[in-house]
C-alpha cells in the first residue's frame, strides 16, 4: 500500500524504483524484528546487575533473598545472547551502541515493580516464555521504548503488528540449537514475491480498468476528491479477490476494512466496506471470482 501511495504522489517515481522500494521495506521490517530481539535481550541483561545490588543490601527484602537473574539466564534469552551470528548482525546494523544503556535500566526498573515479575521470581517453575511475553507487552506501552522505536525506525508504526507477531513466534521457537535460528523468521519468500510483489504489479498495471470498475458505484462522489488511500485499498482488494484463488473473499474484505481504520479517515471503513461489498456481488454474478477450496467464496 505504501509503495502504491508513493507512486501516486511522486510522479517522478518509476515503477521499477517503486518495486525496489518495496523490497527494501521488507528488509527494514526484518531489521525491526532483530532490533526488538536486541532490546529485549538488553533489558533482561540488567537482571544481572540487579542481582548484585540485591545481594549487597544490609537489610534485604524477602524478594531480595530469593532473587536470581533468571530473566536473563533462562535458556530462551541465552539462545539470543549466545548466538554469535545474531550478535554480528546487531553490530553490522549498528544496534550495539545505538541506545543509551541507562534507558534499558530504566525500562527494567519499571518492569521489576510489576506483580507478574514478582510472581515469576517467587515461582521456581515460573514460565520463561510467559514472563518474556509479558515484558514485551510492557515495552510496547512504555514511553521510553516507544520513543526509541519511533526515533530509530520510520517504519515502526506501519510494521508494528507484523513485527510483534514475528517476535512472539521467534520467542516461542526457543531454545534452539541452531545458532542461525533467527534467519528462519525472515519474511517468507512466497509471501513476499508471489503475493506482495504480484499484488503491487497487478494493481499498478490494471489501474485504469480498476477505476472503470469502481466509478459506476461512486454515486454522489467525485472520485478525484476521494482519499487516495481509500482508492488504493479498494483497488488492491479487487485484485486480491480476482487474482489470489486461495484467499477467501471474506478475509479480503475484513483485511482491507481493518487497514483503512489505521491509515485513512474515520468514515473510510464504512465507505470501503460498502464499495467492496457491491463489487464482490457484481464480480461473483459475472463469474469472475474463482476460488479453490470449500467455503472460500462468501
PDB file of C-alpha atoms in Angstrom:
ATOM      1  CA  UNK A   1       0.000   0.000   0.000  1.00  0.00           C
ATOM      2  CA  UNK A   2       2.764   2.442   0.929  1.00  0.00           C
ATOM      3  CA  UNK A   3       4.533   1.767  -2.377  1.00  0.00           C
ATOM      4  CA  UNK A   4       1.376   2.413  -4.409  1.00  0.00           C
ATOM      5  CA  UNK A   5       0.752   5.574  -2.391  1.00  0.00           C
ATOM      6  CA  UNK A   6       4.286   6.764  -3.179  1.00  0.00           C
ATOM      7  CA  UNK A   7       3.704   6.084  -6.889  1.00  0.00           C
ATOM      8  CA  UNK A   8       0.510   8.114  -6.773  1.00  0.00           C
ATOM      9  CA  UNK A   9       2.105  11.083  -5.008  1.00  0.00           C
ATOM     10  CA  UNK A  10       5.525  11.132  -6.679  1.00  0.00           C
ATOM     11  CA  UNK A  11       5.066  11.382 -10.431  1.00  0.00           C
ATOM     12  CA  UNK A  12       8.820  11.099 -10.985  1.00  0.00           C
ATOM     13  CA  UNK A  13       8.997   7.732  -9.234  1.00  0.00           C
ATOM     14  CA  UNK A  14       9.264   4.923 -11.774  1.00  0.00           C
ATOM     15  CA  UNK A  15       7.580   1.590 -11.192  1.00  0.00           C
ATOM     16  CA  UNK A  16      10.919  -0.226 -11.230  1.00  0.00           C
ATOM     17  CA  UNK A  17      12.216   2.029  -8.472  1.00  0.00           C
ATOM     18  CA  UNK A  18       8.944   1.545  -6.609  1.00  0.00           C
ATOM     19  CA  UNK A  19       9.498  -2.232  -6.688  1.00  0.00           C
ATOM     20  CA  UNK A  20      12.978  -1.723  -5.262  1.00  0.00           C
ATOM     21  CA  UNK A  21      11.415   0.369  -2.505  1.00  0.00           C
ATOM     22  CA  UNK A  22       9.024  -2.496  -1.771  1.00  0.00           C
ATOM     23  CA  UNK A  23      11.880  -4.964  -1.347  1.00  0.00           C
ATOM     24  CA  UNK A  24      13.774  -2.509   0.848  1.00  0.00           C
ATOM     25  CA  UNK A  25      10.689  -2.190   3.050  1.00  0.00           C
ATOM     26  CA  UNK A  26      10.714  -5.971   3.554  1.00  0.00           C
ATOM     27  CA  UNK A  27      14.343  -5.765   4.635  1.00  0.00           C
ATOM     28  CA  UNK A  28      13.555  -2.915   7.032  1.00  0.00           C
ATOM     29  CA  UNK A  29      10.752  -4.947   8.616  1.00  0.00           C
ATOM     30  CA  UNK A  30      13.199  -7.782   9.257  1.00  0.00           C
ATOM     31  CA  UNK A  31      15.666  -5.351  10.803  1.00  0.00           C
ATOM     32  CA  UNK A  32      12.884  -4.161  13.090  1.00  0.00           C
ATOM     33  CA  UNK A  33      12.383  -7.717  14.324  1.00  0.00           C
ATOM     34  CA  UNK A  34      16.091  -8.083  15.049  1.00  0.00           C
ATOM     35  CA  UNK A  35      16.163  -4.751  16.877  1.00  0.00           C
ATOM     36  CA  UNK A  36      13.234  -5.789  19.062  1.00  0.00           C
ATOM     37  CA  UNK A  37      15.087  -9.002  19.949  1.00  0.00           C
ATOM     38  CA  UNK A  38      18.156  -6.888  20.749  1.00  0.00           C
ATOM     39  CA  UNK A  39      16.193  -4.567  23.041  1.00  0.00           C
ATOM     40  CA  UNK A  40      14.549  -7.477  24.845  1.00  0.00           C
ATOM     41  CA  UNK A  41      17.925  -9.124  25.457  1.00  0.00           C
ATOM     42  CA  UNK A  42      19.473  -5.887  26.713  1.00  0.00           C
ATOM     43  CA  UNK A  43      16.636  -5.266  29.169  1.00  0.00           C
ATOM     44  CA  UNK A  44      16.814  -8.791  30.592  1.00  0.00           C
ATOM     45  CA  UNK A  45      20.585  -8.496  30.987  1.00  0.00           C
ATOM     46  CA  UNK A  46      20.049  -5.727  33.545  1.00  0.00           C
ATOM     47  CA  UNK A  47      18.830  -8.515  35.861  1.00  0.00           C
ATOM     48  CA  UNK A  48      22.487  -9.489  36.380  1.00  0.00           C
ATOM     49  CA  UNK A  49      23.311  -6.052  37.789  1.00  0.00           C
ATOM     50  CA  UNK A  50      20.074  -6.078  39.776  1.00  0.00           C
ATOM     51  CA  UNK A  51      21.095  -9.358  41.395  1.00  0.00           C
ATOM     52  CA  UNK A  52      24.455  -7.953  42.527  1.00  0.00           C
ATOM     53  CA  UNK A  53      22.789  -4.909  44.100  1.00  0.00           C
ATOM     54  CA  UNK A  54      20.249  -7.012  45.940  1.00  0.00           C
ATOM     55  CA  UNK A  55      22.955  -9.292  47.351  1.00  0.00           C
ATOM     56  CA  UNK A  56      24.889  -6.316  48.709  1.00  0.00           C
ATOM     57  CA  UNK A  57      21.946  -4.972  50.734  1.00  0.00           C
ATOM     58  CA  UNK A  58      22.341  -4.943  54.517  1.00  0.00           C
ATOM     59  CA  UNK A  59      18.589  -5.356  55.025  1.00  0.00           C
ATOM     60  CA  UNK A  60      17.365  -7.428  52.086  1.00  0.00           C
ATOM     61  CA  UNK A  61      13.650  -7.857  51.478  1.00  0.00           C
ATOM     62  CA  UNK A  62      12.013 -11.245  51.011  1.00  0.00           C
ATOM     63  CA  UNK A  63      12.237 -10.793  47.234  1.00  0.00           C
ATOM     64  CA  UNK A  64      15.912  -9.792  47.521  1.00  0.00           C
ATOM     65  CA  UNK A  65      16.646 -13.038  49.352  1.00  0.00           C
ATOM     66  CA  UNK A  66      15.137 -15.281  46.691  1.00  0.00           C
ATOM     67  CA  UNK A  67      16.165 -13.190  43.683  1.00  0.00           C
ATOM     68  CA  UNK A  68      18.015 -14.832  40.813  1.00  0.00           C
ATOM     69  CA  UNK A  69      18.748 -13.235  37.418  1.00  0.00           C
ATOM     70  CA  UNK A  70      16.745 -15.932  35.660  1.00  0.00           C
ATOM     71  CA  UNK A  71      15.065 -13.330  33.468  1.00  0.00           C
ATOM     72  CA  UNK A  72      18.389 -13.256  31.607  1.00  0.00           C
ATOM     73  CA  UNK A  73      19.854 -16.645  32.466  1.00  0.00           C
ATOM     74  CA  UNK A  74      16.964 -18.708  31.103  1.00  0.00           C
ATOM     75  CA  UNK A  75      17.574 -20.845  28.024  1.00  0.00           C
ATOM     76  CA  UNK A  76      15.343 -18.724  25.772  1.00  0.00           C
ATOM     77  CA  UNK A  77      17.250 -15.478  26.270  1.00  0.00           C
ATOM     78  CA  UNK A  78      20.539 -17.366  26.294  1.00  0.00           C
ATOM     79  CA  UNK A  79      19.770 -18.610  22.780  1.00  0.00           C
ATOM     80  CA  UNK A  80      19.646 -14.952  21.733  1.00  0.00           C
ATOM     81  CA  UNK A  81      22.591 -13.773  23.800  1.00  0.00           C
ATOM     82  CA  UNK A  82      24.896 -16.631  22.765  1.00  0.00           C
ATOM     83  CA  UNK A  83      24.197 -16.563  19.037  1.00  0.00           C
ATOM     84  CA  UNK A  84      27.455 -15.284  17.548  1.00  0.00           C
ATOM     85  CA  UNK A  85      25.927 -14.665  14.133  1.00  0.00           C
ATOM     86  CA  UNK A  86      22.949 -12.786  15.613  1.00  0.00           C
ATOM     87  CA  UNK A  87      25.245 -10.532  17.617  1.00  0.00           C
ATOM     88  CA  UNK A  88      27.306  -9.896  14.490  1.00  0.00           C
ATOM     89  CA  UNK A  89      24.085  -8.805  12.799  1.00  0.00           C
ATOM     90  CA  UNK A  90      23.447  -6.406  15.670  1.00  0.00           C
ATOM     91  CA  UNK A  91      26.915  -4.928  15.109  1.00  0.00           C
ATOM     92  CA  UNK A  92      26.507  -4.769  11.335  1.00  0.00           C
ATOM     93  CA  UNK A  93      23.185  -2.968  11.641  1.00  0.00           C
ATOM     94  CA  UNK A  94      24.552  -0.535  14.207  1.00  0.00           C
ATOM     95  CA  UNK A  95      22.331  -1.660  17.084  1.00  0.00           C
ATOM     96  CA  UNK A  96      25.015  -2.345  19.679  1.00  0.00           C
ATOM     97  CA  UNK A  97      25.791   1.248  20.651  1.00  0.00           C
ATOM     98  CA  UNK A  98      22.651   2.896  19.309  1.00  0.00           C
ATOM     99  CA  UNK A  99      20.783   3.118  22.624  1.00  0.00           C
ATOM    100  CA  UNK A 100      21.952   4.569  25.935  1.00  0.00           C
ATOM    101  CA  UNK A 101      22.209   1.630  28.351  1.00  0.00           C
ATOM    102  CA  UNK A 102      20.555   3.765  31.038  1.00  0.00           C
ATOM    103  CA  UNK A 103      17.323   3.528  29.041  1.00  0.00           C
ATOM    104  CA  UNK A 104      17.398  -0.262  29.286  1.00  0.00           C
ATOM    105  CA  UNK A 105      17.977   0.064  33.026  1.00  0.00           C
ATOM    106  CA  UNK A 106      15.010   2.405  33.398  1.00  0.00           C
ATOM    107  CA  UNK A 107      12.737   0.007  31.499  1.00  0.00           C
ATOM    108  CA  UNK A 108      13.926  -2.935  33.588  1.00  0.00           C
ATOM    109  CA  UNK A 109      13.413  -0.988  36.813  1.00  0.00           C
ATOM    110  CA  UNK A 110       9.843  -0.116  35.837  1.00  0.00           C
ATOM    111  CA  UNK A 111       9.118  -3.706  34.825  1.00  0.00           C
ATOM    112  CA  UNK A 112      10.663  -5.105  38.028  1.00  0.00           C
ATOM    113  CA  UNK A 113       7.903  -3.382  40.021  1.00  0.00           C
ATOM    114  CA  UNK A 114       5.177  -5.315  38.232  1.00  0.00           C
ATOM    115  CA  UNK A 115       3.349  -8.045  40.103  1.00  0.00           C
ATOM    116  CA  UNK A 116       3.963 -10.507  37.263  1.00  0.00           C
ATOM    117  CA  UNK A 117       7.725 -10.202  37.684  1.00  0.00           C
ATOM    118  CA  UNK A 118       7.485 -10.687  41.442  1.00  0.00           C
ATOM    119  CA  UNK A 119       5.397 -13.826  40.967  1.00  0.00           C
ATOM    120  CA  UNK A 120       7.894 -15.116  38.405  1.00  0.00           C
ATOM    121  CA  UNK A 121      10.762 -14.684  40.869  1.00  0.00           C
ATOM    122  CA  UNK A 122       8.850 -16.449  43.647  1.00  0.00           C
ATOM    123  CA  UNK A 123       7.897 -19.424  41.482  1.00  0.00           C
ATOM    124  CA  UNK A 124      10.796 -21.819  40.903  1.00  0.00           C
ATOM    125  CA  UNK A 125       8.924 -23.209  37.916  1.00  0.00           C
ATOM    126  CA  UNK A 126       7.792 -19.833  36.580  1.00  0.00           C
ATOM    127  CA  UNK A 127       7.268 -19.852  32.823  1.00  0.00           C
ATOM    128  CA  UNK A 128      10.101 -18.104  30.998  1.00  0.00           C
ATOM    129  CA  UNK A 129       8.094 -17.618  27.816  1.00  0.00           C
ATOM    130  CA  UNK A 130       5.181 -16.115  29.729  1.00  0.00           C
ATOM    131  CA  UNK A 131       7.340 -13.556  31.534  1.00  0.00           C
ATOM    132  CA  UNK A 132       9.192 -12.623  28.339  1.00  0.00           C
ATOM    133  CA  UNK A 133       5.916 -12.065  26.509  1.00  0.00           C
ATOM    134  CA  UNK A 134       4.749 -10.007  29.486  1.00  0.00           C
ATOM    135  CA  UNK A 135       7.964  -7.972  29.324  1.00  0.00           C
ATOM    136  CA  UNK A 136       7.434  -7.330  25.620  1.00  0.00           C
ATOM    137  CA  UNK A 137       3.828  -6.303  26.289  1.00  0.00           C
ATOM    138  CA  UNK A 138       5.113  -3.907  28.918  1.00  0.00           C
ATOM    139  CA  UNK A 139       7.676  -2.476  26.487  1.00  0.00           C
ATOM    140  CA  UNK A 140       5.055  -1.685  23.871  1.00  0.00           C
ATOM    141  CA  UNK A 141       3.194   0.522  26.344  1.00  0.00           C
ATOM    142  CA  UNK A 142       6.369   2.095  27.727  1.00  0.00           C
ATOM    143  CA  UNK A 143       7.210   5.672  26.681  1.00  0.00           C
ATOM    144  CA  UNK A 144      10.954   5.040  26.513  1.00  0.00           C
ATOM    145  CA  UNK A 145      10.519   2.027  24.238  1.00  0.00           C
ATOM    146  CA  UNK A 146       8.056   3.902  22.027  1.00  0.00           C
ATOM    147  CA  UNK A 147      10.448   6.834  21.701  1.00  0.00           C
ATOM    148  CA  UNK A 148      13.354   4.537  20.820  1.00  0.00           C
ATOM    149  CA  UNK A 149      11.310   2.817  18.125  1.00  0.00           C
ATOM    150  CA  UNK A 150       9.811   5.960  16.611  1.00  0.00           C
ATOM    151  CA  UNK A 151      13.115   7.843  16.607  1.00  0.00           C
ATOM    152  CA  UNK A 152      15.103   4.976  15.131  1.00  0.00           C
ATOM    153  CA  UNK A 153      12.658   3.431  12.655  1.00  0.00           C
ATOM    154  CA  UNK A 154      10.291   5.428  10.462  1.00  0.00           C
ATOM    155  CA  UNK A 155       8.517   2.182   9.537  1.00  0.00           C
ATOM    156  CA  UNK A 156       7.702   1.181  13.145  1.00  0.00           C
ATOM    157  CA  UNK A 157       4.087   2.394  13.112  1.00  0.00           C
ATOM    158  CA  UNK A 158       3.433   0.696   9.754  1.00  0.00           C
ATOM    159  CA  UNK A 159       5.142  -2.602  10.537  1.00  0.00           C
ATOM    160  CA  UNK A 160       4.443  -2.833  14.263  1.00  0.00           C
ATOM    161  CA  UNK A 161       1.744  -5.518  14.086  1.00  0.00           C
ATOM    162  CA  UNK A 162       3.843  -7.727  11.781  1.00  0.00           C
ATOM    163  CA  UNK A 163       6.929  -7.380  13.967  1.00  0.00           C
ATOM    164  CA  UNK A 164       5.011  -8.130  17.165  1.00  0.00           C
ATOM    165  CA  UNK A 165       3.656 -11.347  15.665  1.00  0.00           C
ATOM    166  CA  UNK A 166       7.073 -12.369  14.338  1.00  0.00           C
ATOM    167  CA  UNK A 167       8.790 -11.704  17.668  1.00  0.00           C
ATOM    168  CA  UNK A 168       6.255 -13.782  19.590  1.00  0.00           C
ATOM    169  CA  UNK A 169       6.730 -16.616  17.105  1.00  0.00           C
ATOM    170  CA  UNK A 170      10.501 -16.342  17.433  1.00  0.00           C
ATOM    171  CA  UNK A 171      10.448 -16.445  21.247  1.00  0.00           C
ATOM    172  CA  UNK A 172       8.121 -19.439  21.251  1.00  0.00           C
ATOM    173  CA  UNK A 173      10.538 -21.314  18.970  1.00  0.00           C
ATOM    174  CA  UNK A 174      13.327 -21.019  21.550  1.00  0.00           C
ATOM    175  CA  UNK A 175      15.540 -22.524  22.820  1.00  0.00           C
ATOM    176  CA  UNK A 176      17.191 -23.540  19.584  1.00  0.00           C
ATOM    177  CA  UNK A 177      20.371 -25.477  18.888  1.00  0.00           C
ATOM    178  CA  UNK A 178      20.588 -23.711  15.539  1.00  0.00           C
ATOM    179  CA  UNK A 179      22.691 -20.591  16.103  1.00  0.00           C
ATOM    180  CA  UNK A 180      21.169 -19.051  12.960  1.00  0.00           C
ATOM    181  CA  UNK A 181      17.589 -19.723  14.087  1.00  0.00           C
ATOM    182  CA  UNK A 182      16.610 -16.072  13.635  1.00  0.00           C
ATOM    183  CA  UNK A 183      17.124 -16.281   9.863  1.00  0.00           C
ATOM    184  CA  UNK A 184      14.102 -18.564   9.569  1.00  0.00           C
ATOM    185  CA  UNK A 185      11.968 -15.598  10.628  1.00  0.00           C
ATOM    186  CA  UNK A 186      12.860 -13.571   7.554  1.00  0.00           C
ATOM    187  CA  UNK A 187       9.587 -12.887   5.683  1.00  0.00           C
ATOM    188  CA  UNK A 188       8.536 -15.937   3.676  1.00  0.00           C
ATOM    189  CA  UNK A 189       9.778 -15.640   0.078  1.00  0.00           C
ATOM    190  CA  UNK A 190       6.495 -16.938  -1.342  1.00  0.00           C
ATOM    191  CA  UNK A 191       4.501 -14.342   0.577  1.00  0.00           C
ATOM    192  CA  UNK A 192       6.867 -11.521  -0.337  1.00  0.00           C
ATOM    193  CA  UNK A 193       7.138 -12.261  -4.049  1.00  0.00           C
ATOM    194  CA  UNK A 194       4.152 -14.364  -5.084  1.00  0.00           C
ATOM    195  CA  UNK A 195       1.695 -12.339  -3.030  1.00  0.00           C
ATOM    196  CA  UNK A 196       3.160  -8.935  -2.133  1.00  0.00           C
ATOM    197  CA  UNK A 197       5.027  -8.157  -5.338  1.00  0.00           C
ATOM    198  CA  UNK A 198       2.305  -9.703  -7.514  1.00  0.00           C
ATOM    199  CA  UNK A 199      -0.333  -7.594  -5.758  1.00  0.00           C
ATOM    200  CA  UNK A 200       1.774  -4.490  -6.341  1.00  0.00           C
ATOM    201  CA  UNK A 201       2.355  -5.264 -10.035  1.00  0.00           C
ATOM    202  CA  UNK A 202      -1.239  -6.232 -10.838  1.00  0.00           C
ATOM    203  CA  UNK A 203      -2.749  -3.258  -9.020  1.00  0.00           C
ATOM    204  CA  UNK A 204      -0.414  -0.874 -10.833  1.00  0.00           C
ATOM    205  CA  UNK A 205      -0.857  -2.468 -14.272  1.00  0.00           C
ATOM    206  CA  UNK A 206      -4.655  -2.668 -14.022  1.00  0.00           C
ATOM    207  CA  UNK A 207      -5.130   0.810 -12.572  1.00  0.00           C
ATOM    208  CA  UNK A 208      -7.324   2.148 -15.392  1.00  0.00           C
ATOM    209  CA  UNK A 209      -9.577  -0.913 -15.644  1.00  0.00           C
ATOM    210  CA  UNK A 210      -9.962  -0.945 -11.860  1.00  0.00           C
ATOM    211  CA  UNK A 211     -11.021   2.695 -11.883  1.00  0.00           C
ATOM    212  CA  UNK A 212     -13.623   1.985 -14.570  1.00  0.00           C
ATOM    213  CA  UNK A 213     -14.962  -0.850 -12.424  1.00  0.00           C
ATOM    214  CA  UNK A 214     -15.231   1.390  -9.369  1.00  0.00           C
ATOM    215  CA  UNK A 215     -16.602   4.574 -10.993  1.00  0.00           C
ATOM    216  CA  UNK A 216     -20.227   3.402 -11.511  1.00  0.00           C
ATOM    217  CA  UNK A 217     -20.505   2.738  -7.773  1.00  0.00           C
ATOM    218  CA  UNK A 218     -19.400   6.206  -6.752  1.00  0.00           C
ATOM    219  CA  UNK A 219     -22.778   7.904  -6.921  1.00  0.00           C
ATOM    220  CA  UNK A 220     -22.637  11.417  -5.474  1.00  0.00           C
ATOM    221  CA  UNK A 221     -18.881  11.014  -5.107  1.00  0.00           C
ATOM    222  CA  UNK A 222     -16.177  12.725  -7.174  1.00  0.00           C
ATOM    223  CA  UNK A 223     -13.534  10.019  -7.484  1.00  0.00           C
ATOM    224  CA  UNK A 224     -10.831  12.682  -7.902  1.00  0.00           C
ATOM    225  CA  UNK A 225     -11.671  14.033  -4.443  1.00  0.00           C
ATOM    226  CA  UNK A 226     -11.760  10.686  -2.658  1.00  0.00           C
ATOM    227  CA  UNK A 227      -8.945   9.909  -0.235  1.00  0.00           C
ATOM    228  CA  UNK A 228      -6.031   8.486  -2.206  1.00  0.00           C
ATOM    229  CA  UNK A 229      -5.570   5.738   0.375  1.00  0.00           C
ATOM    230  CA  UNK A 230      -9.230   4.689   0.036  1.00  0.00           C
ATOM    231  CA  UNK A 231      -8.939   4.252  -3.728  1.00  0.00           C
ATOM    232  CA  UNK A 232      -5.682   2.335  -3.393  1.00  0.00           C
ATOM    233  CA  UNK A 233      -7.165  -0.028  -0.804  1.00  0.00           C
ATOM    234  CA  UNK A 234     -10.264  -0.670  -2.927  1.00  0.00           C
ATOM    235  CA  UNK A 235      -8.121  -1.425  -5.999  1.00  0.00           C
ATOM    236  CA  UNK A 236      -5.825  -3.736  -4.036  1.00  0.00           C
ATOM    237  CA  UNK A 237      -8.789  -5.588  -2.555  1.00  0.00           C
ATOM    238  CA  UNK A 238     -10.311  -6.132  -6.010  1.00  0.00           C
ATOM    239  CA  UNK A 239      -7.020  -7.518  -7.322  1.00  0.00           C
ATOM    240  CA  UNK A 240      -6.749  -9.814  -4.302  1.00  0.00           C
ATOM    241  CA  UNK A 241     -10.275 -11.134  -4.867  1.00  0.00           C
ATOM    242  CA  UNK A 242      -9.629 -11.709  -8.574  1.00  0.00           C
ATOM    243  CA  UNK A 243      -6.037 -12.943  -8.580  1.00  0.00           C
ATOM    244  CA  UNK A 244      -5.461 -14.971  -5.424  1.00  0.00           C
ATOM    245  CA  UNK A 245      -7.569 -18.108  -5.555  1.00  0.00           C
ATOM    246  CA  UNK A 246      -6.716 -19.412  -2.089  1.00  0.00           C
ATOM    247  CA  UNK A 247      -7.622 -16.260  -0.142  1.00  0.00           C
ATOM    248  CA  UNK A 248     -11.287 -16.274   0.988  1.00  0.00           C
ATOM    249  CA  UNK A 249     -13.231 -13.215  -0.132  1.00  0.00           C
ATOM    250  CA  UNK A 250     -14.406 -12.619   3.436  1.00  0.00           C
ATOM    251  CA  UNK A 251     -10.785 -12.450   4.583  1.00  0.00           C
ATOM    252  CA  UNK A 252     -10.025  -9.896   1.871  1.00  0.00           C
ATOM    253  CA  UNK A 253     -12.980  -7.695   2.815  1.00  0.00           C
ATOM    254  CA  UNK A 254     -12.171  -7.769   6.530  1.00  0.00           C
ATOM    255  CA  UNK A 255      -8.466  -7.212   5.920  1.00  0.00           C
ATOM    256  CA  UNK A 256      -8.869  -4.036   3.885  1.00  0.00           C
ATOM    257  CA  UNK A 257     -11.529  -2.586   6.165  1.00  0.00           C
ATOM    258  CA  UNK A 258      -9.132  -3.085   9.101  1.00  0.00           C
ATOM    259  CA  UNK A 259      -6.267  -1.463   7.200  1.00  0.00           C
ATOM    260  CA  UNK A 260      -8.467   1.543   6.421  1.00  0.00           C
ATOM    261  CA  UNK A 261      -9.049   2.052  10.147  1.00  0.00           C
ATOM    262  CA  UNK A 262      -5.316   2.526  10.639  1.00  0.00           C
ATOM    263  CA  UNK A 263      -4.440   4.628   7.623  1.00  0.00           C
ATOM    264  CA  UNK A 264      -7.470   6.541   6.392  1.00  0.00           C
ATOM    265  CA  UNK A 265     -10.322   8.751   7.609  1.00  0.00           C
ATOM    266  CA  UNK A 266     -12.855   7.706  10.295  1.00  0.00           C
ATOM    267  CA  UNK A 267     -15.616   7.162   7.712  1.00  0.00           C
ATOM    268  CA  UNK A 268     -13.405   5.271   5.268  1.00  0.00           C
ATOM    269  CA  UNK A 269     -14.074   1.825   6.729  1.00  0.00           C
ATOM    270  CA  UNK A 270     -17.811   2.086   6.007  1.00  0.00           C
ATOM    271  CA  UNK A 271     -17.220   3.560   2.557  1.00  0.00           C
ATOM    272  CA  UNK A 272     -14.681   0.894   1.580  1.00  0.00           C
ATOM    273  CA  UNK A 273     -16.792  -1.913   3.023  1.00  0.00           C
ATOM    274  CA  UNK A 274     -19.843  -0.734   1.061  1.00  0.00           C
ATOM    275  CA  UNK A 275     -17.989  -0.370  -2.251  1.00  0.00           C
ATOM    276  CA  UNK A 276     -16.203  -3.713  -1.938  1.00  0.00           C
ATOM    277  CA  UNK A 277     -19.409  -5.497  -0.968  1.00  0.00           C
ATOM    278  CA  UNK A 278     -21.115  -4.235  -4.143  1.00  0.00           C
ATOM    279  CA  UNK A 279     -18.124  -5.048  -6.331  1.00  0.00           C
ATOM    280  CA  UNK A 280     -17.864  -8.560  -4.885  1.00  0.00           C
ATOM    281  CA  UNK A 281     -21.531  -9.227  -5.677  1.00  0.00           C
ATOM    282  CA  UNK A 282     -21.117  -7.958  -9.248  1.00  0.00           C
ATOM    283  CA  UNK A 283     -17.930  -9.934  -9.870  1.00  0.00           C
ATOM    284  CA  UNK A 284     -19.464 -13.078  -8.386  1.00  0.00           C
ATOM    285  CA  UNK A 285     -22.560 -12.760 -10.596  1.00  0.00           C
ATOM    286  CA  UNK A 286     -20.291 -12.324 -13.626  1.00  0.00           C
ATOM    287  CA  UNK A 287     -18.399 -15.488 -12.686  1.00  0.00           C
ATOM    288  CA  UNK A 288     -15.114 -13.628 -12.275  1.00  0.00           C
ATOM    289  CA  UNK A 289     -14.424 -14.735  -8.714  1.00  0.00           C
ATOM    290  CA  UNK A 290     -12.703 -18.113  -8.780  1.00  0.00           C
ATOM    291  CA  UNK A 291     -11.597 -19.663  -5.507  1.00  0.00           C
ATOM    292  CA  UNK A 292     -10.029 -23.022  -4.696  1.00  0.00           C
ATOM    293  CA  UNK A 293     -11.298 -24.955  -1.719  1.00  0.00           C
ATOM    294  CA  UNK A 294     -14.560 -25.217   0.173  1.00  0.00           C
ATOM    295  CA  UNK A 295     -16.169 -22.127   1.580  1.00  0.00           C
ATOM    296  CA  UNK A 296     -13.728 -19.681   0.012  1.00  0.00           C
ATOM    297  CA  UNK A 297     -16.417 -17.674  -1.749  1.00  0.00           C
ATOM    298  CA  UNK A 298     -18.717 -15.917   0.673  1.00  0.00           C
TER     299      UNK A 298
END
